[in-house]
Short mmCIF file of C-alpha atoms in Angstrom, two decimals:
data_model
loop_
_atom_site.label_atom_id
_atom_site.label_comp_id
_atom_site.label_asym_id
_atom_site.label_seq_id
_atom_site.Cartn_x
_atom_site.Cartn_y
_atom_site.Cartn_z
CA MET A 1 -63.48 71.26 7.55
CA SER A 2 -62.10 68.01 6.15
CA VAL A 3 -64.61 66.02 4.12
CA ASN A 4 -65.55 62.51 5.21
CA ARG A 5 -65.53 59.78 2.58
CA LYS A 6 -67.10 56.35 2.42
CA LYS A 7 -64.94 53.60 1.00
CA VAL A 8 -66.06 49.99 0.69
CA VAL A 9 -63.71 47.45 2.22
CA ARG A 10 -64.48 44.90 -0.46
CA GLY A 11 -64.60 41.31 0.75
CA CYS A 12 -64.72 42.27 4.43
CA SER A 13 -67.97 40.73 5.69
CA PRO A 14 -69.80 41.86 8.85
CA LYS A 15 -70.40 38.15 9.43
CA HIS A 16 -66.78 38.05 10.59
CA ARG A 17 -66.59 41.24 12.63
CA ASP A 18 -64.13 39.56 15.00
CA CYS A 19 -61.66 39.26 12.12
CA LEU A 20 -62.01 42.96 11.29
CA ILE A 21 -61.30 43.84 14.92
CA ARG A 22 -58.30 41.53 15.00
CA ALA A 23 -56.96 43.16 11.84
CA LEU A 24 -57.35 46.61 13.41
CA ILE A 25 -55.42 45.43 16.48
CA ILE A 26 -52.64 43.99 14.33
CA LEU A 27 -52.39 47.34 12.55
CA GLY A 28 -51.77 49.05 15.90
CA PHE A 29 -55.05 50.00 17.56
CA LYS A 30 -55.58 49.02 21.18
CA PRO A 31 -58.57 46.74 21.81
CA GLU A 32 -59.99 49.13 24.40
CA HIS A 33 -60.03 51.93 21.81
CA ILE A 34 -62.26 50.04 19.38
CA GLU A 35 -65.96 50.67 20.01
CA VAL A 36 -68.31 47.97 18.79
CA SER A 37 -72.07 48.38 18.61
CA GLU A 38 -74.99 46.48 17.14
CA THR A 39 -76.57 49.79 16.15
CA PRO A 40 -74.61 52.45 14.23
CA ARG A 41 -73.06 55.23 16.26
CA GLN A 42 -72.59 58.83 15.27
CA LEU A 43 -69.15 59.84 14.01
CA TYR A 44 -67.63 63.17 15.03
CA GLY A 45 -65.05 65.44 13.49
CA TYR A 46 -61.89 66.87 15.07
CA ASP A 47 -63.99 69.85 16.22
CA GLY A 48 -66.42 67.66 18.14
CA LYS A 49 -69.23 68.26 15.67
CA ALA A 50 -71.32 65.37 14.39
CA ARG A 51 -70.58 64.38 10.82
CA LYS A 52 -73.97 64.30 9.11
CA GLY A 53 -74.67 61.01 7.36
CA HIS A 54 -71.74 59.26 8.96
CA ARG A 55 -72.54 56.51 11.43
CA ALA A 56 -70.74 53.23 12.01
CA HIS A 57 -70.86 49.96 13.96
CA VAL A 58 -67.13 49.76 14.64
CA VAL A 59 -65.66 53.10 15.68
CA ILE A 60 -62.26 54.44 16.65
CA ARG A 61 -62.59 57.87 18.17
CA GLN A 62 -60.51 60.75 16.92
CA HIS A 63 -58.04 60.82 19.87
CA TYR A 64 -56.97 57.28 19.03
CA VAL A 65 -56.74 57.92 15.29
CA GLY A 66 -54.21 60.71 15.32
CA HIS A 67 -53.38 64.33 16.08
CA ALA A 68 -56.29 66.62 15.04
CA SER A 69 -57.98 63.60 13.49
CA ASN A 70 -61.62 62.70 12.97
CA ASP A 71 -63.46 59.55 14.02
CA LEU A 72 -62.72 56.49 11.91
CA GLY A 73 -65.67 54.15 11.40
CA PHE A 74 -66.70 50.92 9.76
CA GLU A 75 -70.34 50.70 8.84
CA ASP A 76 -72.09 47.35 8.45
CA THR A 77 -73.95 47.69 5.15
CA GLY A 78 -75.26 44.14 5.24
CA ASP A 79 -72.84 42.49 2.86
CA GLU A 80 -69.64 44.40 3.51
CA TYR A 81 -68.10 47.08 5.66
CA THR A 82 -67.81 50.64 4.46
CA MET A 83 -64.97 52.63 5.96
CA HIS A 84 -65.75 56.23 6.93
CA VAL A 85 -62.57 58.26 6.83
CA SER A 86 -61.82 61.94 6.42
CA ASP A 87 -59.66 63.33 3.63
CA PHE A 88 -57.41 64.74 6.35
CA ASP A 89 -56.77 61.32 7.87
CA ALA A 90 -56.32 59.68 4.48
CA ARG A 91 -53.38 62.03 3.98
CA ILE A 92 -52.22 62.40 7.57
CA ASP A 93 -48.48 62.47 8.15
CA PRO A 94 -47.53 59.10 9.67
CA SER A 95 -45.77 60.90 12.52
CA ASN A 96 -49.14 62.38 13.54
CA SER A 97 -51.03 59.11 13.21
CA ALA A 98 -51.70 56.94 16.26
CA ILE A 99 -50.60 53.85 14.36
CA GLY A 100 -47.78 55.43 12.37
CA ARG A 101 -49.47 55.43 8.98
CA SER A 102 -52.06 57.34 7.01
CA TYR A 103 -55.54 55.93 6.49
CA ASP A 104 -55.29 55.71 2.73
CA ASP A 105 -55.86 52.97 0.16
CA ALA A 106 -52.71 51.19 1.33
CA PHE A 107 -54.18 51.08 4.85
CA ARG A 108 -57.36 49.58 3.44
CA SER A 109 -55.36 46.93 1.56
CA ALA A 110 -53.36 46.08 4.67
CA LEU A 111 -56.57 45.87 6.68
CA LEU A 112 -58.07 43.46 4.15
CA HIS A 113 -54.91 41.38 4.17
CA HIS A 114 -54.92 40.97 7.96
CA TYR A 115 -58.68 40.36 7.91
CA ALA A 116 -58.17 37.57 5.38
CA VAL A 117 -55.40 36.00 7.45
CA ALA A 118 -57.57 36.10 10.58
CA LEU A 119 -60.47 34.61 8.66
CA ALA A 120 -58.29 31.87 7.21
CA GLU A 121 -57.14 30.91 10.70
CA LYS A 122 -60.69 30.98 12.07
CA THR A 123 -62.15 28.97 9.18
CA MET A 124 -59.43 26.35 9.04
CA LYS A 125 -59.40 25.79 12.81
CA ALA A 126 -63.19 25.44 12.79
CA SER A 127 -62.80 22.80 10.08
CA GLY A 128 -60.36 20.82 12.22
CA TYR A 129 -57.14 21.83 10.47
CA LYS A 130 -53.89 22.55 12.28
CA LEU A 131 -51.38 25.12 11.16
CA ARG A 132 -48.14 23.40 10.19
CA GLU A 133 -46.27 26.47 9.01
CA ALA A 134 -46.74 30.13 8.22
CA THR A 135 -44.23 32.00 6.13
CA ALA A 136 -44.05 35.69 5.42
CA LEU A 137 -43.31 36.23 1.76
CA SER A 138 -40.67 38.86 2.30
CA GLU A 139 -39.78 39.38 -1.32
CA LYS A 140 -42.93 41.41 -1.79
CA ALA A 141 -43.23 45.01 -0.67
CA LYS A 142 -46.79 44.49 0.58
CA PRO A 143 -47.64 42.03 3.35
CA ALA A 144 -48.02 38.51 2.08
CA VAL A 145 -48.24 35.20 3.86
CA ARG A 146 -48.23 31.51 2.97
CA MET A 147 -49.91 29.14 5.41
CA VAL A 148 -49.91 25.36 5.32
CA TRP A 149 -52.80 23.68 7.14
CA VAL A 150 -53.11 19.93 7.67
CA LYS A 151 -55.81 17.53 8.84
CA ALA A 152 -55.27 13.83 9.45
CA MET B 1 -53.89 13.59 5.35
CA THR B 2 -55.31 16.68 3.68
CA GLU B 3 -53.06 19.66 3.19
CA VAL B 4 -54.39 23.12 2.40
CA ILE B 5 -51.97 25.82 1.35
CA ILE B 6 -53.30 29.37 1.51
CA GLU B 7 -51.45 32.37 0.19
CA ILE B 8 -52.83 35.84 0.88
CA ASP B 9 -51.16 38.89 -0.55
CA GLY B 10 -51.55 42.58 0.09
CA ASP B 11 -53.79 43.14 -2.91
CA GLY B 12 -56.55 40.87 -1.67
CA GLU B 13 -55.60 37.99 -3.88
CA ILE B 14 -56.04 34.59 -2.29
CA ARG B 15 -54.64 31.37 -3.64
CA VAL B 16 -55.79 28.08 -2.21
CA GLU B 17 -54.18 24.77 -3.02
CA VAL B 18 -55.62 21.53 -1.68
CA LYS B 19 -53.66 18.29 -1.62
CA GLY B 20 -54.61 14.81 -0.54
CA VAL B 21 -58.21 14.49 -1.69
CA LYS B 22 -59.32 13.71 -5.18
CA GLY B 23 -61.53 15.47 -7.68
CA PRO B 24 -64.75 17.19 -6.55
CA ALA B 25 -64.00 16.70 -2.85
CA CYS B 26 -60.73 18.51 -3.35
CA THR B 27 -62.43 21.45 -5.07
CA LYS B 28 -65.10 21.52 -2.35
CA VAL B 29 -62.54 22.16 0.40
CA GLY B 30 -61.06 25.13 -1.46
CA THR B 31 -64.40 26.52 -2.57
CA GLU B 32 -65.89 26.44 0.93
CA PHE B 33 -62.98 28.45 2.20
CA LEU B 34 -63.22 30.97 -0.62
CA ASN B 35 -66.94 31.39 -0.10
CA GLU B 36 -66.21 32.31 3.51
CA ILE B 37 -63.35 34.63 2.81
CA SER B 38 -64.85 36.36 -0.20
CA GLY B 39 -68.33 36.58 1.24
CA PRO B 40 -70.95 38.41 -0.78
CA THR B 41 -68.55 39.59 -3.43
CA LYS B 42 -67.96 36.08 -4.72
CA GLU B 43 -70.04 36.70 -7.81
CA GLU B 44 -67.71 39.57 -8.70
CA ARG B 45 -64.47 37.81 -8.07
CA HIS B 46 -62.35 36.15 -10.64
CA VAL B 47 -61.96 32.48 -9.87
CA GLU B 48 -59.87 29.96 -11.73
CA TYR B 49 -59.84 26.29 -10.99
CA TYR B 50 -57.08 24.20 -12.33
CA GLN B 51 -56.07 20.64 -11.64
CA VAL B 52 -52.40 20.01 -10.94
CA PRO B 53 -52.30 16.92 -11.02
CA VAL B 54 -55.30 14.74 -10.05
CA THR B 55 -55.00 15.13 -6.27
CA THR B 56 -54.41 18.85 -6.23
CA THR B 57 -56.77 21.71 -6.93
CA ARG B 58 -55.63 25.28 -7.01
CA ILE B 59 -58.11 28.07 -6.75
CA ARG B 60 -57.17 31.63 -7.44
CA SER B 61 -59.39 34.47 -6.37
CA THR B 62 -59.21 38.21 -6.59
CA THR B 63 -61.70 40.01 -4.38
#
């Protein structure tokens, strides 16, 4: 049985759960496959057995994670989200993953990046700013973006 | 007109540059945003403020 791990998604606040969900959608998950609950839900393994000590508020069930995968979860720990992911899925071959990538540290970084972009848009719009331009910084291997917001 | 330039890279580093407001007000705009985006980890993050020139504040944060 693959072991489940807990990894903090540092800087990803439950206060902005909508931004986490948007980031998950950008990374390839379908909105209807993302379960959201105010109380933590049990996570299950590929074999249908409950993973003891693993519960989460935002859950993607195994069928939508990948072939022979386990549930992927994000637990609200008050200040941040903790990602519950199995060792198997952290190393899954991208061709067997539902979103074409493994759920490793690079996935967590990409998730945080898209979360931050979503949060920037939300915060700036709420403050009355309008987006004048957004540029992908293509010279970098990892996703990077430059946004220019203006307010009269 | 206030202009806020936000750069977010894949390592969680956020750079905020504010133009068009002077001094403390300029810093306030950038800091409010960083407090939102960095949430509870703000006490752990590395933040640099530097003035370039009077009407611009750049804030660099690593979460």
